PDB file of C-alpha atoms in Angstrom:
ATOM      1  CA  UNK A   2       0.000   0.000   0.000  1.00  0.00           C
ATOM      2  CA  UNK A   3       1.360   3.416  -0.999  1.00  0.00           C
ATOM      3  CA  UNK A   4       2.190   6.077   1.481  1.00  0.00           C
ATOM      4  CA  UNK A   5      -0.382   8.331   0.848  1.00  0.00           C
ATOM      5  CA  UNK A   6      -3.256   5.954   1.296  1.00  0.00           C
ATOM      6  CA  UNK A   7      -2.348   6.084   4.820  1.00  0.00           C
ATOM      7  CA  UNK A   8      -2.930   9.649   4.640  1.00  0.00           C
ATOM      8  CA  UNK A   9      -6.069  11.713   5.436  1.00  0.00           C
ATOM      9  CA  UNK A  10      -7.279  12.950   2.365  1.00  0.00           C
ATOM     10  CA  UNK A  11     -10.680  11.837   2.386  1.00  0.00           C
ATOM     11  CA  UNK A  12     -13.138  14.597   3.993  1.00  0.00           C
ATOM     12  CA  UNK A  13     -15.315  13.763   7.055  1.00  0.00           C
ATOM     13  CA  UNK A  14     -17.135  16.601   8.090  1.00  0.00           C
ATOM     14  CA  UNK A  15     -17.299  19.933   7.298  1.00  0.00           C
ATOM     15  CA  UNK A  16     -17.644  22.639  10.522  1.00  0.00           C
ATOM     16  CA  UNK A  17     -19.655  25.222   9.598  1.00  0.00           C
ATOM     17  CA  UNK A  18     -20.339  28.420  11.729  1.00  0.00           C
ATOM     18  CA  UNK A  19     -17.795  30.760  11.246  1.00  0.00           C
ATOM     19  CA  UNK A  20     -19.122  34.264   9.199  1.00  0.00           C
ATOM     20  CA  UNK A  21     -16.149  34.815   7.185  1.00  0.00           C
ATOM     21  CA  UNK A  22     -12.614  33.970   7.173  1.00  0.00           C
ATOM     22  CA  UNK A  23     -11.195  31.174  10.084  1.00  0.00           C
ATOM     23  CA  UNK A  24      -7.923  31.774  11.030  1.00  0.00           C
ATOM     24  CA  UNK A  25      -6.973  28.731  13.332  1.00  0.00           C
ATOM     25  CA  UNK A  26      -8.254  25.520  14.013  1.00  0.00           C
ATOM     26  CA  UNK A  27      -6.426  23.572  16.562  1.00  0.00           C
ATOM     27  CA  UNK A  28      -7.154  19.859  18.407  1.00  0.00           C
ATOM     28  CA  UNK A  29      -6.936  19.834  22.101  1.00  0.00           C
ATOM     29  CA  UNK A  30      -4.658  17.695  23.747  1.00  0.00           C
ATOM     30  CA  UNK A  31      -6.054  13.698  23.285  1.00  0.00           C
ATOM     31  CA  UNK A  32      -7.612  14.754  19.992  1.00  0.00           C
ATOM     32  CA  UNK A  33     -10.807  14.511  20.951  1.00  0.00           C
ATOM     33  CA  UNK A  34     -12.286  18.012  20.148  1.00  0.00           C
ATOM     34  CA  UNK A  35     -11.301  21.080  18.227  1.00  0.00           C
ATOM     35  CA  UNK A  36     -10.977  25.074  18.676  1.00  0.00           C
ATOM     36  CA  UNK A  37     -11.279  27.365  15.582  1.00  0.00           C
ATOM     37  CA  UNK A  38     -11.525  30.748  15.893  1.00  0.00           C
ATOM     38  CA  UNK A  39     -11.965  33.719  13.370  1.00  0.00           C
ATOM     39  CA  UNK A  40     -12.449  37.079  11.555  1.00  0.00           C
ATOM     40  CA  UNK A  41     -15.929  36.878  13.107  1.00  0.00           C
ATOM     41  CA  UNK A  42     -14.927  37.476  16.857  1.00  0.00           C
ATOM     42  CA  UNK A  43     -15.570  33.882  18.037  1.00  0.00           C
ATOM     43  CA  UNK A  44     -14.195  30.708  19.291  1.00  0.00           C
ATOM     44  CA  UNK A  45     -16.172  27.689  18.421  1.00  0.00           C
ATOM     45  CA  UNK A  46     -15.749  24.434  20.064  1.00  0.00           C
ATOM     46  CA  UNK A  47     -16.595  21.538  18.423  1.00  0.00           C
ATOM     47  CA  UNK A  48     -16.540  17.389  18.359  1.00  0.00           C
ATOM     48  CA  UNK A  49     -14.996  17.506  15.001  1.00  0.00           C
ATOM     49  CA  UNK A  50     -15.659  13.201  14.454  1.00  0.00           C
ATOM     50  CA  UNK A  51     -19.844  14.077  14.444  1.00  0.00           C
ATOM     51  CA  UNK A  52     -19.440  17.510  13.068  1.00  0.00           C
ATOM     52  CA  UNK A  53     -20.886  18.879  15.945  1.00  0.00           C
ATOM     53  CA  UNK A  54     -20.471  22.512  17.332  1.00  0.00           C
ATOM     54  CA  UNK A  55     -20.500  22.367  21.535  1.00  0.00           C
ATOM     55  CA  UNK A  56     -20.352  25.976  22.616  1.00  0.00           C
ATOM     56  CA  UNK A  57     -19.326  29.388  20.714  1.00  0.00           C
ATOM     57  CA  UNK A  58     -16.760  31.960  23.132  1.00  0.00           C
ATOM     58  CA  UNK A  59     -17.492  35.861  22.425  1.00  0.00           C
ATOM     59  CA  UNK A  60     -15.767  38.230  24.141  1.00  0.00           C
ATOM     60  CA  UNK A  61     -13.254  39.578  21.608  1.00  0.00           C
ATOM     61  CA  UNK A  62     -13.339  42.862  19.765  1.00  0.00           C
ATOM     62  CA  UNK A  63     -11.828  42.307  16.628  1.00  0.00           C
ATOM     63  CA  UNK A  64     -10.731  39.146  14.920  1.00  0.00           C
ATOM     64  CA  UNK A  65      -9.384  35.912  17.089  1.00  0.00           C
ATOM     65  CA  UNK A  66      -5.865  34.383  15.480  1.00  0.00           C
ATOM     66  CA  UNK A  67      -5.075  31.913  17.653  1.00  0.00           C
ATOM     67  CA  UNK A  68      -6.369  29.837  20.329  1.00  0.00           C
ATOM     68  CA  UNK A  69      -4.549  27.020  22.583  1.00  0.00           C
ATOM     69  CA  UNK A  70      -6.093  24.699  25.249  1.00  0.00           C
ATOM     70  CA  UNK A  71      -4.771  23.555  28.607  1.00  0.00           C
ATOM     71  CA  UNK A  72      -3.826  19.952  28.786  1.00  0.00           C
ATOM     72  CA  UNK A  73      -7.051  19.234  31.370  1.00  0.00           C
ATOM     73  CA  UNK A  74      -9.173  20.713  28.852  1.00  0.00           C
ATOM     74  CA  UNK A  75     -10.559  23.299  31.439  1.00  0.00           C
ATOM     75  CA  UNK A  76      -9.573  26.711  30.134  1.00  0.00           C
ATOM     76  CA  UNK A  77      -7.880  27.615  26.458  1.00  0.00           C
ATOM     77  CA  UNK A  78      -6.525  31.379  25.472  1.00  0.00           C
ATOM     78  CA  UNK A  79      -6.508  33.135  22.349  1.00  0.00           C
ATOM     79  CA  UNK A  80      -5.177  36.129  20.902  1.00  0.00           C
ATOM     80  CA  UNK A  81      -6.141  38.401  17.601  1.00  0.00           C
ATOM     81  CA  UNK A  82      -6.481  41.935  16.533  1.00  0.00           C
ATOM     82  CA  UNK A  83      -7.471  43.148  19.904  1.00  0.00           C
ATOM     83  CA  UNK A  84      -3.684  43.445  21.364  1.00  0.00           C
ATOM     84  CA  UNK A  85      -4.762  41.765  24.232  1.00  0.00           C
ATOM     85  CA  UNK A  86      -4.377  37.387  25.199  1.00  0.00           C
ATOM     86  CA  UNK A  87      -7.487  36.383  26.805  1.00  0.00           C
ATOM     87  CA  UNK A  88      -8.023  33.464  29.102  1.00  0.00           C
ATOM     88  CA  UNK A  89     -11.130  31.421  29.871  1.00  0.00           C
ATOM     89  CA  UNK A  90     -12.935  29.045  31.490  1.00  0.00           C
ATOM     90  CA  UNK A  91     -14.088  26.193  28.695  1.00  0.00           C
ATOM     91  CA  UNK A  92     -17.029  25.170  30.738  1.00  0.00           C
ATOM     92  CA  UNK A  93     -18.565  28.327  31.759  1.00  0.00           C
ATOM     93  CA  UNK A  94     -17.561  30.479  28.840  1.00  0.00           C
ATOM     94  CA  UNK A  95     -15.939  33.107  31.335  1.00  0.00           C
ATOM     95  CA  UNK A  96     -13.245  35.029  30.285  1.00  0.00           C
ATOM     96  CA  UNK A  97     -10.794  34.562  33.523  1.00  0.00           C
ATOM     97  CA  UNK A  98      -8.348  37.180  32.713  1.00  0.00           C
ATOM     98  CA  UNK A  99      -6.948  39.695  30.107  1.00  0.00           C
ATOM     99  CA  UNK A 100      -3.662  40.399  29.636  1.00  0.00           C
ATOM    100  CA  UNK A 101      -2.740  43.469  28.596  1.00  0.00           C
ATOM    101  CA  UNK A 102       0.772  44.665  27.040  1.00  0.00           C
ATOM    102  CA  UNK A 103       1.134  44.342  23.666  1.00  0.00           C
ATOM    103  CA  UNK A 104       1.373  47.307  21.504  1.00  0.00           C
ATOM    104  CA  UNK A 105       0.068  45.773  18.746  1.00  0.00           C
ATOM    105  CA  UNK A 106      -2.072  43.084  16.975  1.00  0.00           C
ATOM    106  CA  UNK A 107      -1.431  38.988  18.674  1.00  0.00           C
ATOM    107  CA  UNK A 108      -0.701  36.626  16.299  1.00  0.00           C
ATOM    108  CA  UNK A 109      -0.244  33.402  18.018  1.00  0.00           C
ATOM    109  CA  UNK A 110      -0.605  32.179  21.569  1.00  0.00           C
ATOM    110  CA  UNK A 111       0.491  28.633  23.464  1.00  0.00           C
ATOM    111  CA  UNK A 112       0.379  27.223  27.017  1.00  0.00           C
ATOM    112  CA  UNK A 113       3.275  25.673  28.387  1.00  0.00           C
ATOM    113  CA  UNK A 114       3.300  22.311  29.634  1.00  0.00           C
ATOM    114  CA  UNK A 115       1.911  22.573  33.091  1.00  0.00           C
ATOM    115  CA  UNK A 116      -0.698  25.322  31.445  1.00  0.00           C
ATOM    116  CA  UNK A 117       0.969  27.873  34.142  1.00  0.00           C
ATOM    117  CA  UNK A 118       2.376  30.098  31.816  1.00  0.00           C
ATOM    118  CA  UNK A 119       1.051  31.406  28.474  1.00  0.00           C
ATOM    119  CA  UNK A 120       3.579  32.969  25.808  1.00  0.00           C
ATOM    120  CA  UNK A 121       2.046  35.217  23.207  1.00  0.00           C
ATOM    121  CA  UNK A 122       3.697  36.335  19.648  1.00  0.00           C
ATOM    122  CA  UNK A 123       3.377  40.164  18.880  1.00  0.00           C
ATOM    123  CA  UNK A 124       3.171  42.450  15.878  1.00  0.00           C
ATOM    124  CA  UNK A 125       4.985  44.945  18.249  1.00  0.00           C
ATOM    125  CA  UNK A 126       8.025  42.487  17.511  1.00  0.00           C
ATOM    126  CA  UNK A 127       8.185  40.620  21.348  1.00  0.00           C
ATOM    127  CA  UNK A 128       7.512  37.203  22.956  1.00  0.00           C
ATOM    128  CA  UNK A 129       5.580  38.245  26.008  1.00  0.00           C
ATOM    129  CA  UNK A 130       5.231  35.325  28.719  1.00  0.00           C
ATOM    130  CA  UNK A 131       2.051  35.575  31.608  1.00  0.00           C
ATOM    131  CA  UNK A 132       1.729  33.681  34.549  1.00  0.00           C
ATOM    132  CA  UNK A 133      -1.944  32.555  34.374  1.00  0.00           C
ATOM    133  CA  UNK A 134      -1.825  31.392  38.446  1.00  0.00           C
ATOM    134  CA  UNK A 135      -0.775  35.238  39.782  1.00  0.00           C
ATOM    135  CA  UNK A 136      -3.779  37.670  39.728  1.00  0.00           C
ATOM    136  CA  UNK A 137      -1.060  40.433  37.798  1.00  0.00           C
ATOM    137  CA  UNK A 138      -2.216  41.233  34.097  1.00  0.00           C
ATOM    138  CA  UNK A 139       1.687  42.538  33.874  1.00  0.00           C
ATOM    139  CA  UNK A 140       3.900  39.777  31.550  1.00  0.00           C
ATOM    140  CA  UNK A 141       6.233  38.089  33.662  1.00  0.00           C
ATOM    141  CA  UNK A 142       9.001  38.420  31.059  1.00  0.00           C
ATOM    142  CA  UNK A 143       9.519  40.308  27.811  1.00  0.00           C
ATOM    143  CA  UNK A 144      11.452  38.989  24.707  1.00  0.00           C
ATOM    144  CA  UNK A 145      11.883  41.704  22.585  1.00  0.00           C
ATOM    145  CA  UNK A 146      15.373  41.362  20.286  1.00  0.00           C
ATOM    146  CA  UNK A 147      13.170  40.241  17.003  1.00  0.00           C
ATOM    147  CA  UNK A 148      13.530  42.804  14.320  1.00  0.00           C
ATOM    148  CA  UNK A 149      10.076  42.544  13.196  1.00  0.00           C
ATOM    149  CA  UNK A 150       6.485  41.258  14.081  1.00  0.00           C
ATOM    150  CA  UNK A 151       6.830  37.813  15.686  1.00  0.00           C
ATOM    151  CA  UNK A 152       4.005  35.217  13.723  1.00  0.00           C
ATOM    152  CA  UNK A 153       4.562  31.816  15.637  1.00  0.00           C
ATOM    153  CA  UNK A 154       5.864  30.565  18.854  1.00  0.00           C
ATOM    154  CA  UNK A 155       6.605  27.526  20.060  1.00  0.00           C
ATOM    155  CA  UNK A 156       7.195  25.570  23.845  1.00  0.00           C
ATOM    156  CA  UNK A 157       9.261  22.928  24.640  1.00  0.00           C
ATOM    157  CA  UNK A 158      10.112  22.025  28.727  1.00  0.00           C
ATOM    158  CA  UNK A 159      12.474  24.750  28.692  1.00  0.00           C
ATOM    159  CA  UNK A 160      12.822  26.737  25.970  1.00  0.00           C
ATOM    160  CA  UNK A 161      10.470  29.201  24.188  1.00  0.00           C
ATOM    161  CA  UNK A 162      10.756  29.619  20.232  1.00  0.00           C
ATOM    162  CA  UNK A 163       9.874  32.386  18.217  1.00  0.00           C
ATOM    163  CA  UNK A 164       9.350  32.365  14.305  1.00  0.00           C
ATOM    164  CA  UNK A 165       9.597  36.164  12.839  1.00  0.00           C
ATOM    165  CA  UNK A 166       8.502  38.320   9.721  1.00  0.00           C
ATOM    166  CA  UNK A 167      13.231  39.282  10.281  1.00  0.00           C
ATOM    167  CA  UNK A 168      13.785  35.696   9.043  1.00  0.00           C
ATOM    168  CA  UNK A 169      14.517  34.088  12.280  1.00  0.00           C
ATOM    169  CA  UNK A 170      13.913  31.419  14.312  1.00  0.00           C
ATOM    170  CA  UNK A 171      14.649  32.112  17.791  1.00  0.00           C
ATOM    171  CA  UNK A 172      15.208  29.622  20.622  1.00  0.00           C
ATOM    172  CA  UNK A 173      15.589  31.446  24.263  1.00  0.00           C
ATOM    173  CA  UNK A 174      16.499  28.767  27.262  1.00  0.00           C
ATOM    174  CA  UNK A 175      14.654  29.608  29.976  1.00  0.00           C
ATOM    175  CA  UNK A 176      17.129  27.831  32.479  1.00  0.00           C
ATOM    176  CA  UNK A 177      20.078  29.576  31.097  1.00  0.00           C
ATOM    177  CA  UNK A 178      18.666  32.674  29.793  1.00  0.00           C
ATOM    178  CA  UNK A 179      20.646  31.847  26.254  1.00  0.00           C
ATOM    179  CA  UNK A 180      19.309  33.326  23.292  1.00  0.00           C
ATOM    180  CA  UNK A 181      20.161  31.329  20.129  1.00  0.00           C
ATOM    181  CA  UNK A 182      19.104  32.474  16.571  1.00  0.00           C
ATOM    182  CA  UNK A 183      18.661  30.949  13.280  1.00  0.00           C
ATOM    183  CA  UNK A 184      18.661  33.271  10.224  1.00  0.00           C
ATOM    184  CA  UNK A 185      16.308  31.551   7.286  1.00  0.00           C
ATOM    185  CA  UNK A 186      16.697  34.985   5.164  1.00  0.00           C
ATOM    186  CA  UNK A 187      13.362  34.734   4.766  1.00  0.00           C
ATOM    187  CA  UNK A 188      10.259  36.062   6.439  1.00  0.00           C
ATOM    188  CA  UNK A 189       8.942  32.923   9.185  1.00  0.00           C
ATOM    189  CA  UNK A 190       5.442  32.269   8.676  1.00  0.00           C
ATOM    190  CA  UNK A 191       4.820  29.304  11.088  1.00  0.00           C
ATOM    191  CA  UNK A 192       6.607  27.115  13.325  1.00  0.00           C
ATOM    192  CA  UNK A 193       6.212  23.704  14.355  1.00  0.00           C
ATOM    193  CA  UNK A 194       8.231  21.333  16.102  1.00  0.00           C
ATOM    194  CA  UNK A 195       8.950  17.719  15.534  1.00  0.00           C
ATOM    195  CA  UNK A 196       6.787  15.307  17.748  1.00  0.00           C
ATOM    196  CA  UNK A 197      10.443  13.617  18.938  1.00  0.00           C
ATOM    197  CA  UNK A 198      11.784  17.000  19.480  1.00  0.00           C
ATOM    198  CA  UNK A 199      14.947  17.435  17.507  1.00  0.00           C
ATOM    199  CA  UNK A 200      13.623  19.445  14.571  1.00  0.00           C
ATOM    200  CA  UNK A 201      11.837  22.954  13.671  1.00  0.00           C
ATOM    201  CA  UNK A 202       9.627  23.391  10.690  1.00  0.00           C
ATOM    202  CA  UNK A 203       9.615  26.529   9.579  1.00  0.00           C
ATOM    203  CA  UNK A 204       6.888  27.894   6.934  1.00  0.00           C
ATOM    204  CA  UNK A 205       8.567  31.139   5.164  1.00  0.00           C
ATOM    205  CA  UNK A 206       6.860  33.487   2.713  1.00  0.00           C
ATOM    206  CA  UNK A 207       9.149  32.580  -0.313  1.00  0.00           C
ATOM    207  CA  UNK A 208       6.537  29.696  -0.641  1.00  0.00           C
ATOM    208  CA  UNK A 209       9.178  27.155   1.254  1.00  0.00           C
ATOM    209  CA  UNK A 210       9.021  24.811   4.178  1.00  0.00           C
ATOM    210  CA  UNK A 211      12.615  24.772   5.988  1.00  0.00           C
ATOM    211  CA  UNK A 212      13.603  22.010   8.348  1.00  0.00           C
ATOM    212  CA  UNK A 213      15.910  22.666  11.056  1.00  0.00           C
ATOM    213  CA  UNK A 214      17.729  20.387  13.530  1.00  0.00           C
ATOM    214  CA  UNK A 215      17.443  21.980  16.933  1.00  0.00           C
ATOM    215  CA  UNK A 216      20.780  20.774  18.377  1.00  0.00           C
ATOM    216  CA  UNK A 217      23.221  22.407  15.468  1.00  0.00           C
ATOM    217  CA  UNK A 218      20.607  24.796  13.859  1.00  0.00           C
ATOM    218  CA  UNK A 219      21.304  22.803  10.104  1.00  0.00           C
ATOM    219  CA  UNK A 220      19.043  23.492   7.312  1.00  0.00           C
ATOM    220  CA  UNK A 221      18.064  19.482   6.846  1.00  0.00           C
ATOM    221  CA  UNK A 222      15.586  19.498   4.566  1.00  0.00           C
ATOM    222  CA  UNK A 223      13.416  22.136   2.028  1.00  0.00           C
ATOM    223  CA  UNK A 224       9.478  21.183   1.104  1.00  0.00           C
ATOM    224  CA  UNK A 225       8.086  23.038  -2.190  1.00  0.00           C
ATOM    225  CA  UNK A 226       5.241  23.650  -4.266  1.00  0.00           C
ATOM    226  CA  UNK A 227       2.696  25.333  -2.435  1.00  0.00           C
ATOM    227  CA  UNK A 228       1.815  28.853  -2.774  1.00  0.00           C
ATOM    228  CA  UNK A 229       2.934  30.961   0.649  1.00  0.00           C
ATOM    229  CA  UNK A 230       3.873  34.500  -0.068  1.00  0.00           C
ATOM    230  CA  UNK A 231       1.506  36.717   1.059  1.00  0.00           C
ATOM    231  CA  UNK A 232      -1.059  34.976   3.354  1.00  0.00           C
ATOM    232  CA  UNK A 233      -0.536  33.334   7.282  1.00  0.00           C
ATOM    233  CA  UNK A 234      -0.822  29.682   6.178  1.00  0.00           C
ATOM    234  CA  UNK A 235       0.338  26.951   9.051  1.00  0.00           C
ATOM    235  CA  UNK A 236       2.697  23.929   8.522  1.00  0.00           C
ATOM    236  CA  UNK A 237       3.338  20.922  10.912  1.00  0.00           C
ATOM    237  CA  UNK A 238       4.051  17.216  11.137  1.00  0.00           C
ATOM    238  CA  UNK A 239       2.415  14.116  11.406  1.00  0.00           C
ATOM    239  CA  UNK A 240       1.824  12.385  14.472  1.00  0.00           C
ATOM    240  CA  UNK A 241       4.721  10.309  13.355  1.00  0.00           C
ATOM    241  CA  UNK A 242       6.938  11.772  11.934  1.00  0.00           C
ATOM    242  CA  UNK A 243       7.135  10.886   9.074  1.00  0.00           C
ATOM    243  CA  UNK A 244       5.177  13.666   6.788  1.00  0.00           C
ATOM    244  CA  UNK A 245       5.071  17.292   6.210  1.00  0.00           C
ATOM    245  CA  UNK A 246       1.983  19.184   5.819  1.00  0.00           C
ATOM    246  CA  UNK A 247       1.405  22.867   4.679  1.00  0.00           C
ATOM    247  CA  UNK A 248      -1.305  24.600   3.419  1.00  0.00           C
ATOM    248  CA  UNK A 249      -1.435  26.854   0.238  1.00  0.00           C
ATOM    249  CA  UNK A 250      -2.773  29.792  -0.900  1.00  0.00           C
ATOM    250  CA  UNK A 251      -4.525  28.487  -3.660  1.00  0.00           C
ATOM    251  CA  UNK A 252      -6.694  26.405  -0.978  1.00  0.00           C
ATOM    252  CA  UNK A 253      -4.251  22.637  -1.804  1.00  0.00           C
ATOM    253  CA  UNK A 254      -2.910  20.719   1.376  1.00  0.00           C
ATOM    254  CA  UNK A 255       0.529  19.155   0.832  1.00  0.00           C
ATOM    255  CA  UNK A 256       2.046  16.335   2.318  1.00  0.00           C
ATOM    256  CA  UNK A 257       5.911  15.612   1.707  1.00  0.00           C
ATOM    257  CA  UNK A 258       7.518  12.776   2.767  1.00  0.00           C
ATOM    258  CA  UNK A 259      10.042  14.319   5.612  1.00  0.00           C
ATOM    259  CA  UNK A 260      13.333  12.535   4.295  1.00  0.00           C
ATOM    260  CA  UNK A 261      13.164  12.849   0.810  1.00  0.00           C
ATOM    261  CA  UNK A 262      10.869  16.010   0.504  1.00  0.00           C
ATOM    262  CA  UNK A 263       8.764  14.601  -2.114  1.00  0.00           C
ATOM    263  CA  UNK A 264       5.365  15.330  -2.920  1.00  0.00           C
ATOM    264  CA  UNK A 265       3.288  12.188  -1.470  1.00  0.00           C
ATOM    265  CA  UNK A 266      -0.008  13.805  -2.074  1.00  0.00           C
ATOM    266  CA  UNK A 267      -1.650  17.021  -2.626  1.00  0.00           C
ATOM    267  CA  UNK A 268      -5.027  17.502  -2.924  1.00  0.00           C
ATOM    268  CA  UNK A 269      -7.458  20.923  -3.167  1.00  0.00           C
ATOM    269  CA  UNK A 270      -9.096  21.059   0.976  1.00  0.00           C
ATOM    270  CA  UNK A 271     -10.922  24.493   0.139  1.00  0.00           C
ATOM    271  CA  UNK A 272     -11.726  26.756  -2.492  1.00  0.00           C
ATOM    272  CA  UNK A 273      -9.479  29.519  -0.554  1.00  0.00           C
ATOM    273  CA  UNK A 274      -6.409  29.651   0.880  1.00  0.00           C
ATOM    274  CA  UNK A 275      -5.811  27.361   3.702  1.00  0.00           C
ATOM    275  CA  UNK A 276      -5.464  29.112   7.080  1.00  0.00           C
ATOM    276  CA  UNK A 277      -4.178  26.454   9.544  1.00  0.00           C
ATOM    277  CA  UNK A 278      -3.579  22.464   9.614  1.00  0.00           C
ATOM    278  CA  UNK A 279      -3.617  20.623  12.638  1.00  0.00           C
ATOM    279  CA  UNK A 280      -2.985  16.732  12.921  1.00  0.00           C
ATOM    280  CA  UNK A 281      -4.416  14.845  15.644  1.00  0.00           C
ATOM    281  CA  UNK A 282      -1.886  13.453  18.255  1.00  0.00           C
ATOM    282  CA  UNK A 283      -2.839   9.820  17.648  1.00  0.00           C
ATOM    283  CA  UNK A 284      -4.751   8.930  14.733  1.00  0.00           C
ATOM    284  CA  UNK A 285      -4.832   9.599  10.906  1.00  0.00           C
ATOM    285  CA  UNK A 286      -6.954  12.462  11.131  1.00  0.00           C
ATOM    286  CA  UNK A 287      -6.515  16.293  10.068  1.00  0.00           C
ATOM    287  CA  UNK A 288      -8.446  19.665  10.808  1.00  0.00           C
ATOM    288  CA  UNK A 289      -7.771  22.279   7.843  1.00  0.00           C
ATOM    289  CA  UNK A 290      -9.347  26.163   8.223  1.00  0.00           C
ATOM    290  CA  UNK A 291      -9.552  28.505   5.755  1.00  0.00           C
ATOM    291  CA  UNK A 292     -10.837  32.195   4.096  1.00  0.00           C
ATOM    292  CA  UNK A 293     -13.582  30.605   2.999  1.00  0.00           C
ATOM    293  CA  UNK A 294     -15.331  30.023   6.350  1.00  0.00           C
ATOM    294  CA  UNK A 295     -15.315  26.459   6.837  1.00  0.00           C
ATOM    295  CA  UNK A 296     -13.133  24.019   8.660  1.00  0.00           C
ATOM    296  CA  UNK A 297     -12.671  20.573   7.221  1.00  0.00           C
ATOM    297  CA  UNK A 298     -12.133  17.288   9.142  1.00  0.00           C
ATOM    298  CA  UNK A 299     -10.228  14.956   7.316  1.00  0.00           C
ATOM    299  CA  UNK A 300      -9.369  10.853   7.227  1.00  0.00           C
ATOM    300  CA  UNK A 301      -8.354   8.327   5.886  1.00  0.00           C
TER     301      UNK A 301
END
């Protein structure tokens, strides 16, 4: 059986809700349901397997960009043209706390591991990390050596990574306070990291996916042919390893085999570009967003 058979191209459900463009779709932890969120001001929670929406979030005053879920399930944040990272209660639909800070538009937010802390990635060119357990709306810490608006971030244990509009990649130890960069020459869309750990992917507006080892900072690998130049589209990894997705402008999903960077399968997900991808931690399964309003849940 060929690689891509194993893949999910074959569409399962279709999330409708969102009025206008969605900008991130995202599974929770175990896979089991999905955030989206959008130009509309919401956050919609859904069981993507039945297609079902559970609750819709509304608290935002301009688009939502990103949203990220704690580990328990119990209370997600997002981010978007507001400046501000909001953080809520899942089950109540409560917004808990806003923080305040950035001077500009949020692009991207994540938890860390424990769900204590919350980094957010600016337009105003910073990392900005909160401590969700103190009652201060003040960050806790301030990265601010990009040269330009920060799209993506990353957590590991103990390091925070930053993917910037300057061309860099940017991995700051927390332990150590060590700041290393990685210069792509090329504005960073998206990051991702590899499910073992060792590599970056990072999604750059000259329509090329660059593969980093973490350790040494070597370009390992390059993934072409989808359309990224103008647009925030998302990139990741299978659950395994062993593919690389990204989504296009001209609404086609990609999947490269991660070795040899070929084209495994490609197939057309929406009829507008493709916002965000997000594979599920366990199974075969896929969650793609897009400008056209819908979010797609895809198998094999």
């Amino acid at each position: 059986m060929s690689a891509a058979a194993e893949l999910p191209t074959k569409e399962a459900h279709i999330l409708k809700g969102h009025e206008g463009a969605v900008l991130a779709a995202r599974f929770n932890g175990d896979g089991n349901y999905a955030l989206t969120c959008g130009k509309d001001r919401t956050i919609r929670l859904w069981n993507p397997h039945r297609g079902i929406l559970i609750k819709t979030y509304k608290s935002h005053g301009r688009e939502v960009r990103d949203v990220h879920v704690t580990s328990d399930n119990a209370k997600f944040c997002s981010c978007g043209g507001d400046r501000q990272v909001y953080y809520w209660d899942v089950s109540t639909g409560r917004v808990i706390r806003k923080f305040r800070g950035h001077d500009g538009e949020v692009n991207a937010v994540k938890f860390n591991d424990s769900s204590s802390v919350v980094v957010s990635a600016g337009f105003d060119r910073s990392l900005r990390v909160w401590d969700c357990r103190s009652h201060s709306v003040e960050p806790v810490q301030i990265i601010d050596t990009f040269l330009d608006t920060v799209m993506s971030v990353v957590l590991t244990k103990t390091e925070i990574i930053g993917g910037s509009v300057d061309g860099t990649v940017r991995t700051f130890d927390m332990r150590i306070g060590r700041e290393i960069s990685d210069n792509l020459g090329q504005p960073v869309n998206c990051i991702s990291i590899s499910n073992d750990g060792n590599c970056v992917l990072a999604g750059c507006l000259d329509s090329t996916l660059r593969l980093l080892d973490r350790t040494t900072g070597e370009l390992l690998q390059v993934y072409k042919g989808h359309i990224s130049k103008s647009f925030k589209t998302d990139c990741c990894l299978t659950n395994s390893d062993a593919h690389v997705i990204g989504g296009s402008e001209d609404g086609l999903v990609f999947f490269w085999d991660l070795v040899d960077a070929k084209v495994v399968s490609k197939f057309r997900a929406h009829d507008l570009v493709v916002t965000s991808v997000s594979y599920h931690p366990k199974e075969d399964c896929m969650l793609t967003s897009s400008v056209d309003g819908t979010v797609r849940v895809w198998k094999k």
